[in-house]
XYZ file of C-alpha atoms in Angstrom:
417
model
C 32.824 20.364 22.199
C 30.583 22.001 19.611
C 32.698 25.162 19.724
C 35.890 23.292 18.908
C 34.282 21.337 16.062
C 32.818 24.456 14.494
C 36.087 26.319 14.827
C 37.887 23.486 13.058
C 35.281 23.485 10.297
C 35.929 27.170 9.747
C 39.678 26.814 10.047
C 39.971 24.357 7.163
C 38.310 26.715 4.684
C 40.666 27.492 1.826
C 43.045 30.437 1.966
C 45.518 31.553 -0.648
C 48.929 31.735 0.934
C 50.851 34.849 -0.117
C 54.292 35.266 1.436
C 56.724 38.018 0.525
C 60.039 36.335 -0.145
C 61.480 32.902 0.414
C 62.089 33.445 4.131
C 58.467 34.368 4.794
C 57.251 31.418 2.705
C 59.496 28.998 4.586
C 58.399 30.344 7.968
C 54.753 30.101 6.933
C 55.186 26.497 5.786
C 56.962 25.612 9.029
C 54.085 27.186 10.932
C 51.585 25.027 9.065
C 53.544 21.909 9.937
C 53.799 22.894 13.598
C 50.059 23.567 13.718
C 49.278 20.201 12.107
C 51.479 18.553 14.751
C 49.537 20.272 17.533
C 52.430 22.535 18.601
C 50.365 25.705 18.675
C 52.922 27.789 20.571
C 55.559 27.091 17.909
C 52.992 27.625 15.163
C 52.146 31.042 16.605
C 55.819 31.981 16.747
C 56.377 30.924 13.133
C 53.245 32.552 11.717
C 54.125 35.778 13.546
C 57.692 35.615 12.230
C 56.348 35.054 8.700
C 54.146 38.125 8.999
C 57.042 40.198 10.313
C 59.193 38.950 7.426
C 56.716 40.368 4.945
C 53.815 37.916 4.715
C 51.090 40.384 5.633
C 48.317 38.508 3.827
C 44.914 37.613 5.240
C 46.079 34.031 5.800
C 48.877 35.208 8.101
C 46.487 37.088 10.391
C 43.961 34.256 10.232
C 46.451 31.564 11.243
C 47.889 33.744 14.001
C 44.369 34.166 15.389
C 43.643 30.440 15.164
C 46.876 29.625 17.004
C 46.081 32.150 19.738
C 42.624 30.601 20.109
C 44.028 27.082 20.420
C 46.427 28.345 23.106
C 43.514 29.795 25.069
C 44.605 33.420 24.564
C 41.101 34.504 23.620
C 41.652 38.249 24.055
C 44.562 38.187 21.620
C 42.639 35.990 19.172
C 39.650 38.343 19.189
C 41.941 41.316 18.553
C 43.691 39.525 15.680
C 40.414 38.621 13.977
C 39.223 42.207 14.454
C 42.356 43.383 12.616
C 41.724 40.816 9.880
C 38.193 42.152 9.359
C 39.406 45.761 9.228
C 42.370 45.178 6.926
C 40.762 42.644 4.570
C 37.038 43.416 4.102
C 36.622 40.419 1.767
C 37.208 38.196 4.816
C 35.078 40.357 7.130
C 32.276 37.886 7.881
C 34.664 34.955 8.315
C 36.777 37.052 10.676
C 33.673 38.098 12.634
C 32.631 34.465 13.026
C 36.020 33.479 14.443
C 36.112 36.605 16.586
C 32.740 35.567 17.971
C 34.147 32.161 18.913
C 37.019 33.783 20.793
C 34.687 36.205 22.578
C 32.313 33.392 23.539
C 35.181 31.285 24.877
C 36.259 34.299 26.944
C 32.765 34.607 28.420
C 31.842 37.804 26.553
C 28.476 36.514 25.351
C 26.912 39.838 24.320
C 29.858 40.799 22.118
C 30.029 37.255 20.718
C 26.367 37.392 19.736
C 26.949 40.714 17.943
C 29.898 39.213 16.043
C 27.877 36.168 14.975
C 25.054 38.455 13.816
C 27.515 40.324 11.598
C 28.863 37.011 10.271
C 25.332 36.058 9.169
C 25.480 38.746 6.462
C 28.019 36.624 4.557
C 27.268 35.467 1.018
C 28.915 32.140 1.930
C 26.242 29.680 3.047
C 28.766 27.754 5.160
C 29.643 30.796 7.250
C 25.954 31.671 7.627
C 25.198 28.131 8.820
C 28.076 28.189 11.306
C 26.997 31.589 12.660
C 23.382 30.440 12.990
C 24.527 27.355 14.889
C 26.466 29.494 17.343
C 23.549 31.885 17.810
C 21.304 28.921 18.478
C 23.746 27.516 21.014
C 23.966 30.744 23.000
C 20.351 31.756 22.503
C 19.305 30.254 25.836
C 21.919 32.194 27.812
C 20.454 34.332 30.592
C 20.467 38.014 29.760
C 21.507 38.931 33.276
C 24.663 36.884 32.840
C 25.732 38.702 29.685
C 28.491 41.260 30.093
C 27.351 44.593 28.683
C 30.287 46.903 29.238
C 33.960 46.908 28.380
C 36.496 49.232 29.914
C 40.034 50.532 29.797
C 42.102 52.045 32.587
C 45.523 53.676 32.479
C 47.517 55.442 35.156
C 51.000 56.873 35.196
C 53.653 58.924 36.957
C 56.112 61.206 35.246
C 57.770 64.594 34.900
C 57.026 67.584 32.651
C 59.639 70.327 32.419
C 57.227 72.835 30.826
C 53.607 72.387 31.864
C 51.327 73.402 28.958
C 47.623 74.045 29.327
C 44.723 72.410 27.510
C 45.044 73.207 23.797
C 47.273 76.159 24.693
C 44.079 78.185 25.144
C 45.110 80.092 28.248
C 48.824 80.695 27.700
C 51.079 79.478 24.912
C 53.495 78.125 27.467
C 54.470 78.205 31.111
C 57.816 78.362 32.769
C 56.879 75.798 35.402
C 58.201 72.242 35.722
C 56.617 69.575 37.879
C 56.227 65.865 38.534
C 52.858 64.599 37.367
C 50.303 61.896 38.056
C 47.656 61.111 35.468
C 44.774 58.692 35.050
C 42.541 57.783 32.113
C 39.366 55.697 32.140
C 37.125 54.582 29.271
C 33.786 52.741 29.394
C 32.135 51.359 26.265
C 28.667 49.882 25.810
C 28.104 47.885 22.627
C 24.397 47.478 21.883
C 24.771 43.979 20.461
C 23.715 43.355 16.871
C 22.549 46.957 16.530
C 25.439 49.018 15.115
C 25.364 51.451 18.020
C 27.961 52.170 20.684
C 28.199 54.480 23.692
C 31.572 55.707 24.945
C 32.421 57.604 28.123
C 35.959 58.727 28.886
C 37.543 60.710 31.700
C 41.075 62.060 32.131
C 42.805 63.840 35.010
C 46.346 65.096 35.510
C 47.813 66.515 38.727
C 50.996 68.598 38.982
C 52.127 68.634 42.650
C 54.440 71.624 42.195
C 52.031 73.762 40.147
C 48.522 72.736 41.164
C 46.987 75.726 39.361
C 47.462 73.740 36.161
C 45.652 70.565 37.291
C 43.221 69.489 34.577
C 40.292 67.118 34.133
C 38.253 66.289 31.039
C 35.120 64.188 30.470
C 33.735 63.195 27.077
C 30.571 61.292 26.106
C 29.733 60.046 22.629
C 27.121 57.922 20.880
C 28.227 56.295 17.621
C 26.174 54.607 14.910
C 28.015 52.420 12.393
C 26.891 51.615 8.864
C 28.503 49.736 5.981
C 28.168 51.473 2.592
C 29.756 49.184 0.043
C 33.471 49.072 0.795
C 33.182 51.959 3.265
C 32.419 51.901 6.983
C 30.721 55.087 8.201
C 30.655 55.998 11.901
C 28.720 59.074 13.011
C 27.287 60.478 16.227
C 27.007 63.351 18.725
C 29.548 64.226 21.423
C 29.493 66.106 24.717
C 32.515 67.281 26.670
C 33.554 69.273 29.711
C 36.955 70.212 31.135
C 38.202 71.894 34.300
C 41.301 73.862 35.231
C 42.454 73.895 38.859
C 39.111 72.414 39.874
C 37.043 75.148 38.197
C 34.942 74.814 35.046
C 36.987 75.609 31.939
C 35.301 74.606 28.677
C 32.102 72.841 27.604
C 31.324 71.537 24.144
C 28.635 69.840 22.113
C 29.498 68.521 18.709
C 29.356 65.871 16.024
C 31.937 63.343 14.837
C 31.956 61.661 11.406
C 34.437 58.988 10.305
C 34.717 57.090 7.030
C 37.036 54.091 6.687
C 38.004 51.837 3.819
C 40.542 49.048 3.407
C 42.280 48.553 0.069
C 43.920 45.178 0.680
C 47.625 44.434 1.070
C 47.418 45.932 4.558
C 46.395 49.459 3.449
C 43.505 51.345 5.073
C 42.262 54.935 4.673
C 40.265 57.038 7.136
C 38.699 60.485 6.868
C 37.404 62.161 10.023
C 35.461 65.406 10.413
C 34.637 66.964 13.802
C 32.578 70.034 14.643
C 32.428 71.378 18.210
C 30.312 74.244 19.493
C 32.306 75.511 22.479
C 31.359 77.563 25.514
C 33.222 78.743 28.573
C 32.292 76.791 31.700
C 33.119 79.887 33.786
C 32.718 83.601 32.884
C 36.465 84.093 33.379
C 37.031 82.055 30.229
C 34.395 83.742 28.052
C 36.991 84.232 25.328
C 36.651 80.479 24.569
C 33.078 80.845 23.270
C 32.754 79.904 19.620
C 33.387 76.858 17.486
C 36.073 74.483 16.260
C 36.212 72.535 12.986
C 38.649 69.704 12.420
C 39.421 67.443 9.442
C 41.862 64.515 9.403
C 42.932 62.363 6.460
C 45.092 59.343 7.246
C 46.514 56.305 5.487
C 47.728 53.262 7.389
C 49.702 50.219 6.344
C 49.866 47.112 8.517
C 52.542 44.512 7.880
C 55.654 43.670 9.856
C 55.093 47.120 11.350
C 52.154 49.497 11.464
C 52.774 52.865 9.794
C 50.242 55.702 9.741
C 50.580 59.047 7.963
C 48.109 61.829 8.688
C 47.196 65.332 7.564
C 45.023 67.567 9.794
C 43.289 70.887 9.211
C 41.862 72.835 12.159
C 39.886 76.080 12.127
C 38.825 77.968 15.264
C 36.270 80.774 15.514
C 36.437 81.877 19.151
C 35.356 85.106 20.824
C 39.031 86.069 21.174
C 41.119 85.927 17.967
C 44.118 85.217 20.188
C 42.817 81.671 20.726
C 41.471 81.209 17.186
C 44.375 79.835 15.160
C 44.152 78.262 11.719
C 46.275 75.125 11.832
C 47.665 72.416 9.612
C 49.503 69.354 10.864
C 51.302 66.419 9.285
C 52.220 63.350 11.323
C 53.891 59.977 10.970
C 53.483 57.099 13.454
C 55.507 53.884 13.425
C 54.628 50.887 15.612
C 56.403 47.545 15.557
C 56.195 44.433 17.732
C 59.616 43.189 18.811
C 58.230 39.966 20.268
C 54.956 38.559 21.547
C 55.202 40.846 24.582
C 57.220 43.922 23.516
C 56.119 46.726 21.179
C 57.869 50.002 20.342
C 56.358 53.212 18.947
C 57.827 56.330 17.386
C 55.907 59.388 16.204
C 56.789 62.742 14.655
C 54.507 65.678 13.880
C 54.913 69.142 12.382
C 52.180 71.732 12.964
C 51.828 75.270 11.641
C 49.525 77.828 13.300
C 48.487 81.242 11.996
C 47.038 83.929 14.301
C 46.162 86.543 11.672
C 43.602 88.518 13.708
C 45.242 88.248 17.152
C 46.436 91.304 19.056
C 49.928 89.968 18.325
C 49.649 88.546 14.779
C 52.093 85.700 14.310
C 52.926 82.413 12.656
C 54.079 79.437 14.704
C 55.707 76.108 13.948
C 55.493 73.239 16.437
C 57.578 70.082 16.123
C 56.766 67.043 18.260
C 58.612 63.766 18.769
C 57.578 60.821 20.935
C 59.188 57.454 21.651
C 57.465 54.670 23.582
C 57.884 51.040 24.583
C 55.229 48.703 25.970
C 55.319 45.245 27.496
C 52.288 42.978 27.768
C 51.880 41.478 31.249
C 49.551 38.833 32.632
C 45.882 39.524 33.133
C 45.495 42.077 30.314
C 47.913 44.492 31.994
C 50.426 46.514 29.975
C 53.492 48.350 31.261
C 54.590 51.336 29.202
C 57.107 54.169 29.156
C 56.891 57.230 26.898
C 59.186 60.177 26.181
C 57.889 63.334 24.470
C 59.803 66.324 23.112
C 58.283 69.478 21.643
C 59.617 72.762 20.285
C 57.465 75.719 19.202
C 58.970 78.533 17.132
C 57.065 81.786 16.674
C 57.509 84.992 14.687
C 56.687 86.679 18.016
C 59.547 85.523 20.293
C 57.475 85.758 23.480
C 55.337 82.886 22.206
C 58.230 80.488 21.555
C 58.690 77.560 23.931
C 59.996 74.014 24.207
C 59.772 71.146 26.648
C 60.111 67.468 27.464
C 57.874 64.953 29.189
C 58.569 61.455 30.538
C 55.942 59.088 31.963
C 55.794 55.496 33.198
C 52.404 53.843 33.402
C 50.218 50.760 33.672
C 47.073 50.065 31.678
C 44.472 47.308 31.608
C 41.470 46.322 29.524
C 38.333 44.950 31.193
C 35.599 42.810 29.660
C 32.141 42.010 30.960
C 31.980 44.728 33.590
């Protein structure tokens, strides 16, 4: 088929193989031989092993994506090429072209067209020609048949031995423990070749033993994306609303700005600034009126594992100084695949809060630890389990608390809704 021929034409473009150490080099070479022999499953295993052994070059991600495509795992291939584009901007257009092939093969025509449009910005005439050929081939597709939305759903059951409220804005802690049931849904609309995206998300958690603390939250955002040299800038407005025990709690309107840049060798930097104008959704919570400013700086490295370090600054200016802390937070996240189906995560964070103008002035220190494991199932389903521990010390003892949370859940991604 035309798709297979074009994919092969792109696949044979030259890559410089960079493997860290003899083991990674040997695994990479074995993967090339397996691929040439048509054993794509073995090639995928070897290329993945080479990456995990230290060969985190663009060629490793590229060959993993090609192997996934040949095996018909188009979702995984699209995700791999998306990572390649993010981590190695020099290969961005080539990665977008191959991502478009995977999306088209998976039936996601609208997203494929957007990927091919981005590939057309390449300075390489071969990639431009390949992208134009694909756009020509899908140009006659009926608009009504194009999937426009993607989605994500997650649900879980668990137990929380110290139910805390949204952002600790009502009480610093509670003495109640309860089982819990939670659900999260996300809908995304990508506007094709235009760098514009709409996101809608909703979250709800129910505590059977302490229903007064049931919470829901809805958030809407519109994001425009623009490339400025080596930087990717994403900016747009946001709207949000939350409830507590079924009653309106907080409403917000704000703006979100993100700037990302990859530096090669698996390193990527992101700066994010958020401003929210907040209002109480019910007169009982009038003390929430005001604003919130948030800044995050993070550096991520992707290789055998993904490691992200972050530094956050948060400033609140609410009607009540008791819910207007100045905060700083440092965090470290570690994520590593154990196999093609299993992934483990670990995260630690340390946050300081200062309530200088509160009726009870105090300084607080919160430590958080989380451990998680996930297993990929058939049909884009993922099974996960997560344990969380937190401990908050305060110079005012009545505001000290600790707790633990355990949850088991299922999640699934949807394409072409």
